[in-house]
Short mmCIF file of C-alpha atoms and ligand atoms in Angstrom, two decimals:
data_model
loop_
_atom_site.label_atom_id
_atom_site.label_comp_id
_atom_site.label_asym_id
_atom_site.label_seq_id
_atom_site.Cartn_x
_atom_site.Cartn_y
_atom_site.Cartn_z
CA UNK A 169 254.00 139.56 95.82
CA UNK A 170 251.16 137.23 95.12
CA UNK A 171 250.18 134.62 97.68
CA UNK A 172 248.85 131.17 96.90
CA UNK A 173 245.52 130.15 98.33
CA UNK A 174 243.52 126.96 98.04
CA UNK A 175 239.83 126.92 97.30
CA UNK A 176 237.64 123.84 96.98
CA UNK A 177 235.30 124.70 94.17
CA UNK A 178 232.12 122.87 93.18
CA UNK A 179 232.49 121.95 89.52
CA UNK A 180 228.77 121.89 89.11
CA UNK A 181 227.64 125.27 90.47
CA UNK A 182 230.85 127.17 91.25
CA UNK A 183 230.42 127.27 95.04
CA UNK A 184 233.75 127.84 96.84
CA UNK A 185 234.61 126.29 100.22
CA UNK A 186 237.70 126.66 102.42
CA UNK A 187 237.89 122.91 103.13
CA UNK A 188 236.91 119.77 101.30
CA UNK A 189 233.27 118.72 101.58
CA UNK A 190 231.71 115.52 100.26
CA UNK A 191 228.53 117.29 99.22
CA UNK A 192 228.19 120.80 97.86
CA UNK A 193 226.07 122.81 100.33
CA UNK A 194 224.85 125.02 97.51
CA UNK A 195 223.67 122.60 94.81
CA UNK A 196 223.75 119.30 96.77
CA UNK A 197 225.96 117.57 94.17
CA UNK A 198 228.15 114.80 95.60
CA UNK A 199 231.94 114.66 95.13
CA UNK A 200 231.89 117.77 92.97
CA UNK A 201 234.42 119.83 94.97
CA UNK A 202 237.87 120.07 93.39
CA UNK A 203 240.90 121.77 94.87
CA UNK A 204 241.93 124.89 92.99
CA UNK A 205 245.04 126.93 93.67
CA UNK A 206 244.46 130.60 93.15
CA UNK A 207 246.89 133.47 93.44
CA UNK A 208 245.50 136.27 95.53
CA UNK A 209 246.75 138.83 93.03
CA UNK A 210 245.01 137.02 90.17
CA UNK A 211 241.82 137.08 92.21
CA UNK A 212 242.20 140.82 92.57
CA UNK A 213 242.83 141.28 88.88
CA UNK A 214 239.91 139.11 87.94
CA UNK A 215 237.60 141.21 90.08
CA UNK A 216 239.06 144.23 88.31
CA UNK A 217 238.24 142.47 85.06
CA UNK A 218 234.70 141.93 86.21
CA UNK A 219 234.14 145.59 86.96
CA UNK A 220 235.65 146.44 83.58
CA UNK A 221 233.17 144.04 82.08
CA UNK A 222 230.33 146.16 83.37
CA UNK A 223 231.79 149.48 82.37
CA UNK A 224 232.66 148.29 78.89
CA UNK A 225 229.03 148.29 77.80
CA UNK A 226 228.15 151.77 78.99
CA UNK A 227 229.59 154.71 77.16
CA UNK A 228 227.47 157.59 78.38
CA UNK A 229 224.15 158.24 80.04
CA UNK A 230 221.31 158.41 77.54
CA UNK A 231 217.56 158.81 77.75
CA UNK A 232 215.53 155.66 77.09
CA UNK A 233 213.28 157.51 74.67
CA UNK A 234 216.28 158.44 72.52
CA UNK A 235 217.15 154.80 71.91
CA UNK A 236 215.88 153.08 68.81
CA UNK A 237 215.58 149.39 69.61
CA UNK A 238 216.61 147.15 66.77
CA UNK A 239 213.81 144.71 67.45
CA UNK A 240 213.35 143.79 63.83
CA UNK A 241 216.90 142.51 63.64
CA UNK A 242 216.50 138.82 64.19
CA UNK A 243 218.95 136.60 62.44
CA UNK A 244 217.37 133.22 61.71
CA UNK A 245 219.85 130.34 61.86
CA UNK A 246 217.96 128.34 59.25
CA UNK A 247 217.47 125.39 61.60
CA UNK A 248 213.73 125.84 62.10
CA UNK A 249 213.30 124.16 65.47
CA UNK A 250 216.29 126.09 66.83
CA UNK A 251 214.84 129.37 65.55
CA UNK A 252 211.51 128.56 67.19
CA UNK A 253 213.30 128.34 70.55
CA UNK A 254 215.31 131.50 69.91
CA UNK A 255 212.07 133.40 69.26
CA UNK A 256 212.72 133.75 65.54
CA UNK A 257 216.48 133.99 65.47
CA UNK A 258 219.55 135.46 67.10
CA UNK A 259 219.65 139.04 68.37
CA UNK A 260 222.75 141.21 67.93
CA UNK A 261 225.26 140.51 70.68
CA UNK A 262 223.34 137.50 71.98
CA UNK A 263 225.23 134.72 73.73
CA UNK A 264 223.48 131.39 73.71
CA UNK A 265 224.69 128.40 75.66
CA UNK A 266 223.81 125.02 74.20
CA UNK A 267 224.30 122.38 76.85
CA UNK A 268 223.76 118.65 76.83
CA UNK A 269 225.35 115.29 77.50
CA UNK A 270 228.28 114.27 75.25
CA UNK A 271 227.24 112.64 71.98
CA UNK A 272 223.72 114.06 71.94
CA UNK A 273 224.33 116.09 68.76
CA UNK A 274 225.30 119.59 69.88
CA UNK A 275 228.19 119.90 67.43
CA UNK A 276 226.05 118.45 64.66
CA UNK A 277 223.20 120.91 65.19
CA UNK A 278 225.41 123.96 65.46
CA UNK A 279 227.56 122.99 62.48
CA UNK A 280 224.36 122.75 60.43
CA UNK A 281 223.24 126.15 61.73
CA UNK A 282 226.67 127.72 61.18
CA UNK A 283 226.84 126.44 57.61
CA UNK A 284 223.35 127.78 56.87
CA UNK A 285 224.26 131.13 58.41
CA UNK A 286 227.36 131.51 56.29
CA UNK A 287 225.33 130.41 53.28
CA UNK A 288 222.99 133.30 54.08
CA UNK A 289 225.95 135.69 53.84
CA UNK A 290 226.80 135.99 57.55
CA UNK A 291 230.50 135.79 58.36
CA UNK A 292 230.63 132.82 60.72
CA UNK A 293 233.57 131.33 62.59
CA UNK A 294 233.40 127.83 64.02
CA UNK A 295 236.07 127.25 66.66
CA UNK A 296 236.49 123.66 67.73
CA UNK A 297 238.60 122.71 70.70
CA UNK A 298 237.49 119.10 70.45
CA UNK A 299 237.92 118.09 66.84
CA UNK A 300 240.59 118.52 64.20
CA UNK A 301 239.81 120.29 60.94
CA UNK A 302 239.71 116.89 59.18
CA UNK A 303 237.11 115.62 61.59
CA UNK A 304 234.96 118.71 61.11
CA UNK A 305 235.24 118.42 57.35
CA UNK A 306 234.18 114.78 57.38
CA UNK A 307 231.22 115.69 59.57
CA UNK A 308 230.35 118.50 57.16
CA UNK A 309 230.37 115.95 54.32
CA UNK A 310 227.88 113.81 56.24
CA UNK A 311 225.68 116.85 56.66
CA UNK A 312 226.03 117.84 52.97
CA UNK A 313 227.34 121.29 53.85
CA UNK A 314 230.99 120.82 52.82
CA UNK A 315 230.68 123.50 50.13
CA UNK A 316 229.89 126.18 52.72
CA UNK A 317 232.19 129.19 53.13
CA UNK A 318 232.16 128.75 56.89
CA UNK A 319 235.47 129.73 58.56
CA UNK A 320 236.98 127.04 60.76
CA UNK A 321 239.55 127.12 63.50
CA UNK A 322 240.82 124.27 65.61
CA UNK A 323 242.18 125.94 68.73
CA UNK A 324 241.94 125.80 72.51
CA UNK A 325 244.00 128.84 73.57
CA UNK A 326 241.61 131.70 74.28
CA UNK A 327 244.13 134.44 73.51
CA UNK A 328 244.66 132.98 70.01
CA UNK A 329 240.92 132.69 69.51
CA UNK A 330 240.49 136.33 70.52
CA UNK A 331 243.15 137.51 68.09
CA UNK A 332 241.48 135.45 65.35
CA UNK A 333 238.23 137.20 66.22
CA UNK A 334 239.95 140.59 66.01
CA UNK A 335 241.26 139.90 62.54
CA UNK A 336 238.18 138.15 61.09
CA UNK A 337 235.49 140.09 62.97
CA UNK A 338 232.73 137.54 62.36
CA UNK A 339 229.02 138.15 62.85
CA UNK A 340 228.54 134.76 64.47
CA UNK A 341 230.94 132.71 66.58
CA UNK A 342 230.60 129.09 67.59
CA UNK A 343 232.78 127.85 70.46
CA UNK A 344 232.78 124.06 70.65
CA UNK A 345 233.10 123.49 73.55
CA UNK A 346 233.61 126.02 76.34
CA UNK A 347 235.14 123.28 78.50
CA UNK A 348 238.06 122.70 76.16
CA UNK A 349 239.08 126.36 75.91
CA UNK A 350 241.65 127.70 78.38
CA UNK A 351 243.21 131.02 79.25
CA UNK A 352 247.02 130.62 79.52
CA UNK A 353 247.24 133.13 82.40
CA UNK A 354 245.20 130.90 84.67
CA UNK A 355 246.89 127.87 86.23
CA UNK A 356 243.84 125.68 86.51
CA UNK A 357 243.17 123.11 83.80
CA UNK A 358 240.55 123.53 81.04
CA UNK A 359 237.03 122.69 82.13
CA UNK A 360 237.40 123.92 85.70
CA UNK A 361 235.06 126.59 86.97
CA UNK A 362 237.79 129.24 86.99
CA UNK A 363 238.70 128.60 83.34
CA UNK A 364 235.14 128.26 82.08
CA UNK A 365 234.10 131.48 83.79
CA UNK A 366 237.09 133.50 82.68
CA UNK A 367 236.91 132.34 79.05
CA UNK A 368 233.18 132.97 78.86
CA UNK A 369 233.60 136.42 80.42
CA UNK A 370 236.21 137.42 77.85
CA UNK A 371 234.09 136.15 74.97
CA UNK A 372 231.12 138.00 76.45
CA UNK A 373 233.09 141.25 76.59
CA UNK A 374 234.12 140.91 72.97
CA UNK A 375 230.64 139.96 71.84
CA UNK A 376 228.79 142.78 73.59
CA UNK A 377 231.28 145.32 72.23
CA UNK A 378 231.11 144.18 68.63
CA UNK A 379 227.54 142.89 68.54
CA UNK A 380 228.84 139.43 67.67
CA UNK A 381 226.41 136.55 68.21
CA UNK A 382 227.81 133.54 70.01
CA UNK A 383 226.91 129.90 70.47
CA UNK A 384 228.77 128.38 73.41
CA UNK A 385 228.59 124.60 73.51
CA UNK A 386 228.93 122.90 76.87
CA UNK A 387 228.83 119.33 78.12
CA UNK A 388 226.81 118.31 81.10
CA UNK A 389 227.88 115.16 82.89
CA UNK A 390 226.21 113.62 85.89
CA UNK A 391 229.38 113.08 87.95
CA UNK A 392 230.36 116.75 87.83
CA UNK A 393 233.85 116.03 86.45
CA UNK A 394 233.66 119.03 84.13
CA UNK A 395 232.33 122.41 85.13
CA UNK A 396 228.60 122.28 84.64
CA UNK A 397 227.09 124.94 82.39
CA UNK A 398 225.23 126.07 85.50
CA UNK A 399 228.16 128.35 86.35
CA UNK A 400 227.51 130.16 83.05
CA UNK A 401 223.76 130.49 83.33
CA UNK A 402 223.80 133.99 84.78
CA UNK A 403 226.37 135.26 82.26
CA UNK A 404 224.71 134.22 79.03
CA UNK A 405 221.44 135.46 77.49
CA UNK A 406 220.02 132.11 76.55
CA UNK A 407 220.46 128.61 77.92
CA UNK A 408 219.31 125.76 75.72
CA UNK A 409 219.39 122.15 76.87
CA UNK A 410 219.58 119.39 74.34
CA UNK A 411 218.67 115.93 75.55
CA UNK A 412 216.99 112.71 74.57
CA UNK A 413 213.84 111.60 76.30
CA UNK A 414 214.00 108.15 74.84
CA UNK A 415 216.85 105.79 74.16
CA UNK A 416 216.77 106.31 70.41
CA UNK A 417 217.40 108.82 67.68
CA UNK A 418 214.86 111.34 68.87
CA UNK A 419 216.11 114.50 70.71
CA UNK A 420 214.46 117.45 72.45
CA UNK A 421 215.79 120.99 72.69
CA UNK A 422 214.42 123.12 75.51
CA UNK A 423 215.06 126.69 76.61
CA UNK A 424 215.95 127.03 80.26
CA UNK A 425 216.56 130.77 80.23
CA UNK A 426 215.80 133.07 77.35
CA UNK A 427 216.24 136.83 77.45
CA UNK A 428 214.96 137.30 73.92
CA UNK A 429 212.50 134.48 73.44
CA UNK A 430 210.07 132.00 75.00
CA UNK A 431 211.06 129.46 77.66
CA UNK A 432 208.15 127.08 77.29
CA UNK A 433 208.87 125.94 73.74
CA UNK A 434 210.44 122.65 72.77
CA UNK A 435 212.22 121.72 69.57
CA UNK A 436 212.10 118.13 68.35
CA UNK A 437 214.86 116.56 66.29
CA UNK A 438 215.68 113.16 64.93
CA UNK A 439 219.28 112.04 64.41
CA UNK A 440 219.69 110.39 61.04
CA UNK A 441 222.50 109.29 58.76
CA UNK A 442 222.96 112.84 57.47
CA UNK A 443 222.58 114.90 60.61
CA UNK A 444 219.68 116.17 62.65
CA UNK A 445 216.28 116.52 61.04
CA UNK A 446 213.40 118.53 62.42
CA UNK A 447 210.40 116.41 63.36
CA UNK A 448 207.41 117.65 61.37
CA UNK A 449 204.52 115.85 63.06
CA UNK A 450 205.41 115.66 66.72
CA UNK A 451 202.20 113.85 67.67
CA UNK A 452 203.18 110.87 65.57
CA UNK A 453 206.34 110.46 67.68
CA UNK A 454 204.32 109.42 70.70
CA UNK A 455 201.16 108.16 69.13
CA UNK A 456 200.83 105.67 66.32
CA UNK A 457 197.21 105.85 65.15
CA UNK A 458 197.48 102.69 63.05
CA UNK A 459 198.30 100.56 66.11
CA UNK A 460 195.80 102.17 68.48
CA UNK A 461 193.17 99.48 68.83
CA UNK A 462 190.86 99.41 71.81
CA UNK A 463 192.48 97.99 74.94
CA UNK A 464 191.51 98.38 78.60
CA UNK A 465 193.85 100.84 80.29
CA UNK A 466 194.53 103.06 77.28
CA UNK A 467 193.40 106.69 77.12
CA UNK A 468 194.47 109.34 74.63
CA UNK A 469 194.94 112.95 75.60
CA UNK A 470 196.37 116.07 74.02
CA UNK A 471 199.14 117.89 75.93
CA UNK A 472 200.74 121.22 75.10
CA UNK A 473 204.49 121.33 74.60
CA UNK A 474 205.05 125.06 74.51
CA UNK A 475 202.73 126.32 71.81
CA UNK A 476 202.40 122.93 70.14
CA UNK A 477 199.73 120.32 70.87
CA UNK A 478 200.86 116.69 70.96
CA UNK A 479 198.88 113.51 71.35
CA UNK A 480 199.80 111.45 74.38
CA UNK A 481 198.82 107.89 75.17
CA UNK A 482 198.26 107.24 78.89
CA UNK A 483 198.51 103.58 79.88
CA UNK A 484 197.34 102.09 83.18
CA UNK A 485 197.56 98.72 84.79
CA UNK A 486 195.39 98.08 87.84
CA UNK A 487 195.94 94.65 89.41
CA UNK A 488 195.33 92.96 92.77
CA UNK A 489 198.21 93.52 95.11
CA UNK A 490 200.22 90.87 96.90
CA UNK A 491 201.57 93.31 99.44
CA UNK A 492 200.07 94.86 102.56
CA UNK A 493 200.81 98.30 101.11
CA UNK A 494 199.61 98.54 97.48
CA UNK A 495 202.11 99.95 95.00
CA UNK A 496 201.67 103.08 92.87
CA UNK A 497 204.13 103.79 90.08
CA UNK A 498 204.05 106.50 87.42
CA UNK A 499 206.46 106.87 84.50
CA UNK A 500 206.40 110.22 82.71
CA UNK A 501 203.85 111.67 85.14
CA UNK A 502 204.25 113.33 88.51
CA UNK A 503 203.58 110.60 91.09
CA UNK A 504 202.18 113.05 93.64
CA UNK A 505 199.65 114.28 91.11
CA UNK A 506 198.69 110.69 90.32
CA UNK A 507 198.18 109.92 94.03
CA UNK A 508 195.84 112.91 94.33
CA UNK A 509 193.85 111.77 91.28
CA UNK A 510 193.56 108.22 92.64
CA UNK A 511 192.31 109.62 95.95
CA UNK A 512 189.79 111.82 94.13
CA UNK A 513 188.42 108.78 92.28
CA UNK A 514 188.23 106.72 95.49
CA UNK A 515 186.19 109.48 97.10
CA UNK A 516 183.96 110.65 94.27
CA UNK A 517 183.46 107.46 92.27
CA UNK A 518 183.68 105.08 95.23
CA UNK A 519 186.39 103.26 93.36
CA UNK A 520 188.13 100.75 95.62
CA UNK A 521 191.87 100.78 95.05
CA UNK A 522 193.20 99.91 98.52
CA UNK A 523 193.88 96.30 97.49
CA UNK A 524 195.15 97.18 94.02
CA UNK A 525 198.56 98.02 92.59
CA UNK A 526 198.35 100.89 90.10
CA UNK A 527 200.98 101.41 87.40
CA UNK A 528 200.85 104.34 85.01
CA UNK A 529 202.94 105.15 81.98
CA UNK A 530 203.06 107.67 79.16
CA UNK A 531 203.82 105.87 75.90
CA UNK A 532 206.99 106.87 74.08
CA UNK A 533 208.88 107.78 77.24
CA UNK A 534 207.77 111.42 77.37
CA UNK A 535 207.60 113.39 80.58
CA UNK A 536 204.58 115.71 80.79
CA UNK A 537 203.30 117.83 83.64
CA UNK A 538 200.28 119.33 81.89
CA UNK A 539 197.18 119.34 84.17
CA UNK A 540 195.01 118.80 81.08
CA UNK A 541 196.12 115.16 81.23
CA UNK A 542 194.34 114.60 84.59
CA UNK A 543 191.08 113.38 83.13
CA UNK A 544 192.84 110.99 80.75
CA UNK A 545 194.84 109.59 83.67
CA UNK A 546 191.59 108.96 85.57
CA UNK A 547 189.90 107.47 82.51
CA UNK A 548 192.80 105.14 81.86
CA UNK A 549 192.85 103.92 85.48
CA UNK A 550 189.07 103.38 85.39
CA UNK A 551 189.37 101.57 82.08
CA UNK A 552 191.89 99.13 83.52
CA UNK A 553 190.02 98.77 86.83
CA UNK A 554 186.70 98.05 85.04
CA UNK A 555 188.48 96.04 82.31
CA UNK A 556 186.54 98.07 79.73
CA UNK A 557 188.21 99.77 76.78
CA UNK A 558 187.70 103.42 75.86
CA UNK A 559 186.44 104.08 72.33
CA UNK A 560 189.50 104.44 70.14
CA UNK A 561 188.26 107.58 68.40
CA UNK A 562 187.87 109.47 71.69
CA UNK A 563 190.39 112.01 72.98
CA UNK A 564 190.20 113.16 76.60
CA UNK A 565 191.22 116.52 78.07
CA UNK A 566 190.44 118.20 81.36
CA UNK A 567 191.87 119.06 84.72
CA UNK A 568 190.44 117.19 87.72
CA UNK A 569 190.00 119.06 90.99
CA UNK A 570 190.12 117.58 94.49
CA UNK A 571 186.34 117.93 94.58
CA UNK A 572 185.98 115.74 91.52
CA UNK A 573 185.09 118.60 89.18
CA UNK A 574 186.45 118.84 85.65
CA UNK A 575 188.25 122.15 85.21
CA UNK A 576 189.00 124.09 82.06
CA UNK A 577 192.32 123.76 80.23
CA UNK A 578 194.41 126.23 78.24
CA UNK A 579 194.53 126.18 74.41
CA UNK A 580 191.46 123.91 74.19
CA UNK A 581 190.73 124.77 70.58
CA UNK A 582 194.27 124.04 69.47
CA UNK A 583 194.23 120.71 71.28
CA UNK A 584 190.93 119.66 69.68
CA UNK A 585 192.16 120.68 66.25
CA UNK A 586 195.19 118.45 66.64
CA UNK A 587 192.97 115.55 67.76
CA UNK A 588 190.73 116.03 64.72
CA UNK A 589 193.81 116.16 62.48
CA UNK A 590 195.04 112.88 63.89
CA UNK A 591 191.75 111.17 63.06
CA UNK A 592 189.79 111.40 66.31
CA UNK A 593 186.02 111.78 66.06
CA UNK A 594 185.07 112.95 69.55
CA UNK A 595 186.53 114.54 72.63
CA UNK A 596 185.63 114.35 76.29
CA UNK A 597 186.24 117.86 77.60
CA UNK A 598 185.30 120.36 80.32
CA UNK A 599 181.74 121.69 79.96
CA UNK A 600 181.11 125.27 78.97
CA UNK A 601 183.66 125.43 76.15
CA UNK A 602 182.05 123.18 73.53
CA UNK A 603 180.73 124.25 70.22
CA UNK A 604 183.61 125.95 68.45
CA UNK A 605 185.09 123.04 66.57
CA UNK A 606 184.61 121.24 63.27
CA UNK A 607 181.10 119.86 62.55
CA UNK A 608 182.37 116.31 62.04
CA UNK A 609 183.93 116.42 65.48
CA UNK A 610 181.76 115.67 68.49
CA UNK A 611 182.40 117.36 71.84
CA UNK A 612 181.24 115.57 74.95
CA UNK A 613 181.15 118.14 77.76
CA UNK A 614 181.40 116.80 81.31
CA UNK A 615 181.51 118.73 84.57
CA UNK A 616 182.56 116.09 87.11
CA UNK A 617 184.14 112.65 87.40
CA UNK A 618 180.76 110.86 87.64
CA UNK A 619 179.57 112.33 84.35
CA UNK A 620 182.92 111.56 82.75
CA UNK A 621 182.81 107.94 83.87
CA UNK A 622 179.23 107.60 82.63
CA UNK A 623 180.10 109.20 79.29
CA UNK A 624 183.02 106.84 78.69
CA UNK A 625 181.75 103.59 80.13
CA UNK A 626 177.98 104.13 79.96
CA UNK A 627 177.51 103.67 83.69
CA UNK A 628 179.32 100.34 83.83
P1 TYD B 736 227.83 115.20 68.18
O1 TYD B 736 227.22 116.34 67.47
O2 TYD B 736 229.27 114.96 67.99
O3 TYD B 736 227.53 115.28 69.74
P2 TYD B 736 228.03 116.34 70.81
O4 TYD B 736 228.69 117.46 70.11
O5 TYD B 736 226.78 116.72 71.54
O6 TYD B 736 228.97 115.60 71.71
O7 TYD B 736 226.95 113.92 67.78
C1 TYD B 736 227.54 112.72 67.80
C2 TYD B 736 226.57 111.58 67.61
O8 TYD B 736 225.70 111.77 66.52
C3 TYD B 736 227.40 110.37 67.30
O9 TYD B 736 226.92 109.34 68.11
C4 TYD B 736 227.17 110.14 65.84
C5 TYD B 736 225.83 110.71 65.58
N1 TYD B 736 225.64 111.23 64.23
C6 TYD B 736 224.70 110.68 63.41
O10 TYD B 736 224.02 109.71 63.76
N2 TYD B 736 224.49 111.21 62.15
C7 TYD B 736 225.20 112.27 61.70
O11 TYD B 736 225.00 112.70 60.56
C8 TYD B 736 226.20 112.82 62.56
C9 TYD B 736 227.02 114.00 62.10
C10 TYD B 736 226.37 112.31 63.81
MG1 MG B 737 230.73 117.90 70.12
#
């Protein structure tokens, strides 16, 4: 006989509690605990399932040296920015979770990838639990891929999806979205942690056995009303987050976990009338050279987004305060870092900021935590404080230490190359690394804040 038991489960991280709690003790999400009724026997069987999951992969004990890794087998999806994040393409048996807020373009991106994959001769099945076949076909028309031989299935019952997989045996599966799929043997509703976990585990078992590559799509919502993809993070090989950093058409794809590829890369997309387009020149997203005239408070730096340099405009506003405690605000930058830099300038440049409000912003709404931006942040604050503009053909890179020294930065050559490409003529940079760039490009090496200030403002 099975007994019924109640568990309050956090829909964001999967934490289980015996009684209701307003805040999840594990992930600190508020109001995320939902009552779930579980049968004790089903718990037992699911733990049996889990141990089967592990034993399914292993057939016999082999020596590592006898294995021939199939490293060369990368399957590119054809969506270049997606492939860049995957480290060149999908690996056999890989499960990738693509998570993001509703409406960001997950289905659009993966439908484009799936159509390209089937175009390239890979048997691909796109299972949608959210849209009817008509809706998918009209989306495919918008994306100009309606002629593709992609197999489609509109289904939410996992057992039916699994039998479809058995009969079709595709190389690539897309499950849109994991929160709409349910296993009929479980009582809880689709989207709950129990369902999401069980469905993903069954798909995982199938995929690792057959070497099928899988894209799981999952919604993330702030209120935790659907099981957050966080409960899947340890099951899948790759977790990609798709989000917008600005309130417009431009989207960023980032890898959060990546067993077979890099985690520091970012893919940039723009949503247009016919689907997502890769952004070719990422620098021009944040920096419009034609509008960059000289204004006090503006400094241009070059940050690294993964392996790609992008130009960033730092803007500062330094004004007299009306409050006993002056205000410091930073948008796109880490405020604590900014406070340290302001303190360093007060100490080493004798800059008086105690009666000034300081506001900082990165143009274009980007968020960057690259220490190479330090010197540009300082320069932009000085420029606003002195009311003196920085030359518009000057780019500024360098880390600033607590002692006021300018430290070296990674990928300096790549950064300078990008600056030269975007029309800059000179760069303020850490000393000791100059000399290896184009002849038309002037490097201005500086070793501390005093030298930097003198080089920009001529001792003003
Ligand atoms: P969608 O891929 O459905 O989002 P998700 O699967 O992440 O929920 O994207 C939906 C949004 O994209 C919707 O607001 C319409 C817009 N869109 C375009 O602007 N152009 C297009 O070609 C398509 C297909 C969608
Ligand atoms: Mg969708």
